[in-house]
Amino acid sequence: MENLNRISYGLRNGLYNTNPHDCANDLAVLAGEYAFIMGRLEEILQRKPAVWTEMRTKFESDKACERAWEGTGDGLSESSLRLQAKSVEKMMSALKSLLRLAEDESKNLH
């Protein structure tokens, strides 16, 4: 989480605009963070069918069961991890754009 906060701060404050090396390094850091997040999400999604099927017997509809699932520890973690992954995807996209811009500017100088 520390890396995500640091990179988010850097993007919000334009700290990457003049340093493509930091941009590239943090893009690699984000790739690692994304892989870690998706691994944790995978673990939850592997457990979900069995838990959900058992929970479903207590509810009249799939929608009610899904709402109950969302209130469990795994359900809350699933939602959180999905949001974190989306945040990382957006930061990666921004860093890639900055890298492309730096590359284009470098080509125009030579």
PDB file of C-alpha atoms in Angstrom:
ATOM      1  CA  MET A   1       0.000   0.000   0.000  1.00  0.00           C
ATOM      2  CA  GLU A   2       2.923   2.310   0.707  1.00  0.00           C
ATOM      3  CA  ASN A   3       4.047   2.086  -2.925  1.00  0.00           C
ATOM      4  CA  LEU A   4       0.539   2.774  -4.191  1.00  0.00           C
ATOM      5  CA  ASN A   5       0.230   5.879  -2.030  1.00  0.00           C
ATOM      6  CA  ARG A   6       3.655   7.152  -3.060  1.00  0.00           C
ATOM      7  CA  ILE A   7       2.999   6.643  -6.768  1.00  0.00           C
ATOM      8  CA  SER A   8      -0.475   8.137  -6.538  1.00  0.00           C
ATOM      9  CA  TYR A   9       1.006  11.189  -4.816  1.00  0.00           C
ATOM     10  CA  GLY A  10       3.649  11.486  -7.526  1.00  0.00           C
ATOM     11  CA  LEU A  11       1.062  11.341 -10.293  1.00  0.00           C
ATOM     12  CA  ARG A  12      -1.231  13.866  -8.604  1.00  0.00           C
ATOM     13  CA  ASN A  13       1.613  16.305  -8.111  1.00  0.00           C
ATOM     14  CA  GLY A  14       3.338  15.952 -11.487  1.00  0.00           C
ATOM     15  CA  LEU A  15       6.525  14.451 -10.058  1.00  0.00           C
ATOM     16  CA  TYR A  16       6.897  12.073 -13.027  1.00  0.00           C
ATOM     17  CA  ASN A  17       6.566  14.706 -15.744  1.00  0.00           C
ATOM     18  CA  THR A  18      10.322  15.253 -16.052  1.00  0.00           C
ATOM     19  CA  ASN A  19      11.730  11.920 -14.913  1.00  0.00           C
ATOM     20  CA  PRO A  20      11.031   9.002 -17.277  1.00  0.00           C
ATOM     21  CA  HIS A  21      13.399   6.732 -15.316  1.00  0.00           C
ATOM     22  CA  ASP A  22      11.302   7.018 -12.152  1.00  0.00           C
ATOM     23  CA  CYS A  23       8.246   6.562 -14.321  1.00  0.00           C
ATOM     24  CA  ALA A  24       9.574   3.289 -15.755  1.00  0.00           C
ATOM     25  CA  ASN A  25      10.735   2.032 -12.361  1.00  0.00           C
ATOM     26  CA  ASP A  26       7.383   2.708 -10.743  1.00  0.00           C
ATOM     27  CA  LEU A  27       5.552   1.145 -13.665  1.00  0.00           C
ATOM     28  CA  ALA A  28       7.435  -2.056 -12.839  1.00  0.00           C
ATOM     29  CA  VAL A  29       6.550  -1.650  -9.148  1.00  0.00           C
ATOM     30  CA  LEU A  30       2.879  -1.298 -10.094  1.00  0.00           C
ATOM     31  CA  ALA A  31       3.052  -4.433 -12.228  1.00  0.00           C
ATOM     32  CA  GLY A  32       4.253  -6.312  -9.159  1.00  0.00           C
ATOM     33  CA  GLU A  33       1.541  -4.777  -6.990  1.00  0.00           C
ATOM     34  CA  TYR A  34      -1.080  -5.710  -9.588  1.00  0.00           C
ATOM     35  CA  ALA A  35       0.133  -9.307  -9.702  1.00  0.00           C
ATOM     36  CA  PHE A  36       0.032  -9.496  -5.894  1.00  0.00           C
ATOM     37  CA  ILE A  37      -3.499  -8.053  -5.749  1.00  0.00           C
ATOM     38  CA  MET A  38      -4.754 -10.409  -8.434  1.00  0.00           C
ATOM     39  CA  GLY A  39      -3.205 -13.384  -6.637  1.00  0.00           C
ATOM     40  CA  ARG A  40      -5.090 -12.496  -3.467  1.00  0.00           C
ATOM     41  CA  LEU A  41      -8.292 -12.005  -5.461  1.00  0.00           C
ATOM     42  CA  GLU A  42      -7.787 -15.381  -7.117  1.00  0.00           C
ATOM     43  CA  GLU A  43      -7.627 -17.081  -3.712  1.00  0.00           C
ATOM     44  CA  ILE A  44     -10.952 -15.542  -2.709  1.00  0.00           C
ATOM     45  CA  LEU A  45     -12.613 -16.379  -6.012  1.00  0.00           C
ATOM     46  CA  GLN A  46     -11.503 -19.992  -5.684  1.00  0.00           C
ATOM     47  CA  ARG A  47     -13.256 -20.233  -2.300  1.00  0.00           C
ATOM     48  CA  LYS A  48     -16.340 -18.295  -3.336  1.00  0.00           C
ATOM     49  CA  PRO A  49     -18.318 -21.001  -5.208  1.00  0.00           C
ATOM     50  CA  ALA A  50     -18.330 -23.440  -2.290  1.00  0.00           C
ATOM     51  CA  VAL A  51     -19.124 -20.779   0.301  1.00  0.00           C
ATOM     52  CA  TRP A  52     -21.697 -19.117  -1.909  1.00  0.00           C
ATOM     53  CA  THR A  53     -23.449 -22.411  -2.676  1.00  0.00           C
ATOM     54  CA  GLU A  54     -23.742 -23.161   1.034  1.00  0.00           C
ATOM     55  CA  MET A  55     -24.956 -19.633   1.768  1.00  0.00           C
ATOM     56  CA  ARG A  56     -27.506 -19.776  -1.066  1.00  0.00           C
ATOM     57  CA  THR A  57     -29.612 -22.352   0.790  1.00  0.00           C
ATOM     58  CA  LYS A  58     -30.417 -19.679   3.396  1.00  0.00           C
ATOM     59  CA  PHE A  59     -31.717 -17.058   0.951  1.00  0.00           C
ATOM     60  CA  GLU A  60     -34.679 -16.807  -1.372  1.00  0.00           C
ATOM     61  CA  SER A  61     -32.774 -15.210  -4.250  1.00  0.00           C
ATOM     62  CA  ASP A  62     -29.321 -15.011  -5.757  1.00  0.00           C
ATOM     63  CA  LYS A  63     -29.361 -11.257  -5.258  1.00  0.00           C
ATOM     64  CA  ALA A  64     -30.007 -11.588  -1.514  1.00  0.00           C
ATOM     65  CA  CYS A  65     -27.269 -14.199  -1.230  1.00  0.00           C
ATOM     66  CA  GLU A  66     -24.819 -12.001  -3.136  1.00  0.00           C
ATOM     67  CA  ARG A  67     -25.545  -9.072  -0.804  1.00  0.00           C
ATOM     68  CA  ALA A  68     -24.901 -11.363   2.163  1.00  0.00           C
ATOM     69  CA  TRP A  69     -21.654 -12.568   0.546  1.00  0.00           C
ATOM     70  CA  GLU A  70     -20.546  -8.953   0.091  1.00  0.00           C
ATOM     71  CA  GLY A  71     -20.844  -8.502   3.863  1.00  0.00           C
ATOM     72  CA  THR A  72     -18.515 -11.397   4.688  1.00  0.00           C
ATOM     73  CA  GLY A  73     -14.791 -10.961   5.193  1.00  0.00           C
ATOM     74  CA  ASP A  74     -14.032 -12.527   1.826  1.00  0.00           C
ATOM     75  CA  GLY A  75     -16.759 -10.490   0.151  1.00  0.00           C
ATOM     76  CA  LEU A  76     -15.393  -7.244   1.560  1.00  0.00           C
ATOM     77  CA  SER A  77     -11.873  -8.250   0.533  1.00  0.00           C
ATOM     78  CA  GLU A  78     -13.075  -9.127  -2.962  1.00  0.00           C
ATOM     79  CA  SER A  79     -14.590  -5.666  -3.407  1.00  0.00           C
ATOM     80  CA  SER A  80     -11.530  -3.955  -1.975  1.00  0.00           C
ATOM     81  CA  LEU A  81      -9.108  -5.911  -4.146  1.00  0.00           C
ATOM     82  CA  ARG A  82     -11.128  -5.167  -7.276  1.00  0.00           C
ATOM     83  CA  LEU A  83     -11.021  -1.442  -6.496  1.00  0.00           C
ATOM     84  CA  GLN A  84      -7.292  -1.588  -5.746  1.00  0.00           C
ATOM     85  CA  ALA A  85      -6.671  -3.396  -9.041  1.00  0.00           C
ATOM     86  CA  LYS A  86      -8.620  -0.746 -10.930  1.00  0.00           C
ATOM     87  CA  SER A  87      -6.602   1.993  -9.221  1.00  0.00           C
ATOM     88  CA  VAL A  88      -3.338   0.268 -10.140  1.00  0.00           C
ATOM     89  CA  GLU A  89      -4.521  -0.144 -13.753  1.00  0.00           C
ATOM     90  CA  LYS A  90      -5.237   3.594 -13.981  1.00  0.00           C
ATOM     91  CA  MET A  91      -1.867   4.528 -12.495  1.00  0.00           C
ATOM     92  CA  MET A  92      -0.101   2.139 -14.881  1.00  0.00           C
ATOM     93  CA  SER A  93      -1.928   3.701 -17.805  1.00  0.00           C
ATOM     94  CA  ALA A  94      -0.911   7.203 -16.700  1.00  0.00           C
ATOM     95  CA  LEU A  95       2.741   6.197 -16.309  1.00  0.00           C
ATOM     96  CA  LYS A  96       2.715   4.536 -19.738  1.00  0.00           C
ATOM     97  CA  SER A  97       1.328   7.740 -21.257  1.00  0.00           C
ATOM     98  CA  LEU A  98       4.077   9.782 -19.624  1.00  0.00           C
ATOM     99  CA  LEU A  99       6.702   7.341 -20.886  1.00  0.00           C
ATOM    100  CA  ARG A 100       5.336   7.530 -24.435  1.00  0.00           C
ATOM    101  CA  LEU A 101       5.394  11.312 -24.251  1.00  0.00           C
ATOM    102  CA  ALA A 102       9.010  11.308 -23.024  1.00  0.00           C
ATOM    103  CA  GLU A 103       9.968   8.874 -25.783  1.00  0.00           C
ATOM    104  CA  ASP A 104       8.309  11.041 -28.459  1.00  0.00           C
ATOM    105  CA  GLU A 105      10.042  14.145 -27.122  1.00  0.00           C
ATOM    106  CA  SER A 106      13.374  12.334 -27.108  1.00  0.00           C
ATOM    107  CA  LYS A 107      12.911  11.287 -30.758  1.00  0.00           C
ATOM    108  CA  ASN A 108      12.096  14.865 -31.739  1.00  0.00           C
ATOM    109  CA  LEU A 109      15.293  16.157 -30.116  1.00  0.00           C
ATOM    110  CA  HIS A 110      17.531  13.794 -32.096  1.00  0.00           C
TER     111      HIS A 110
END
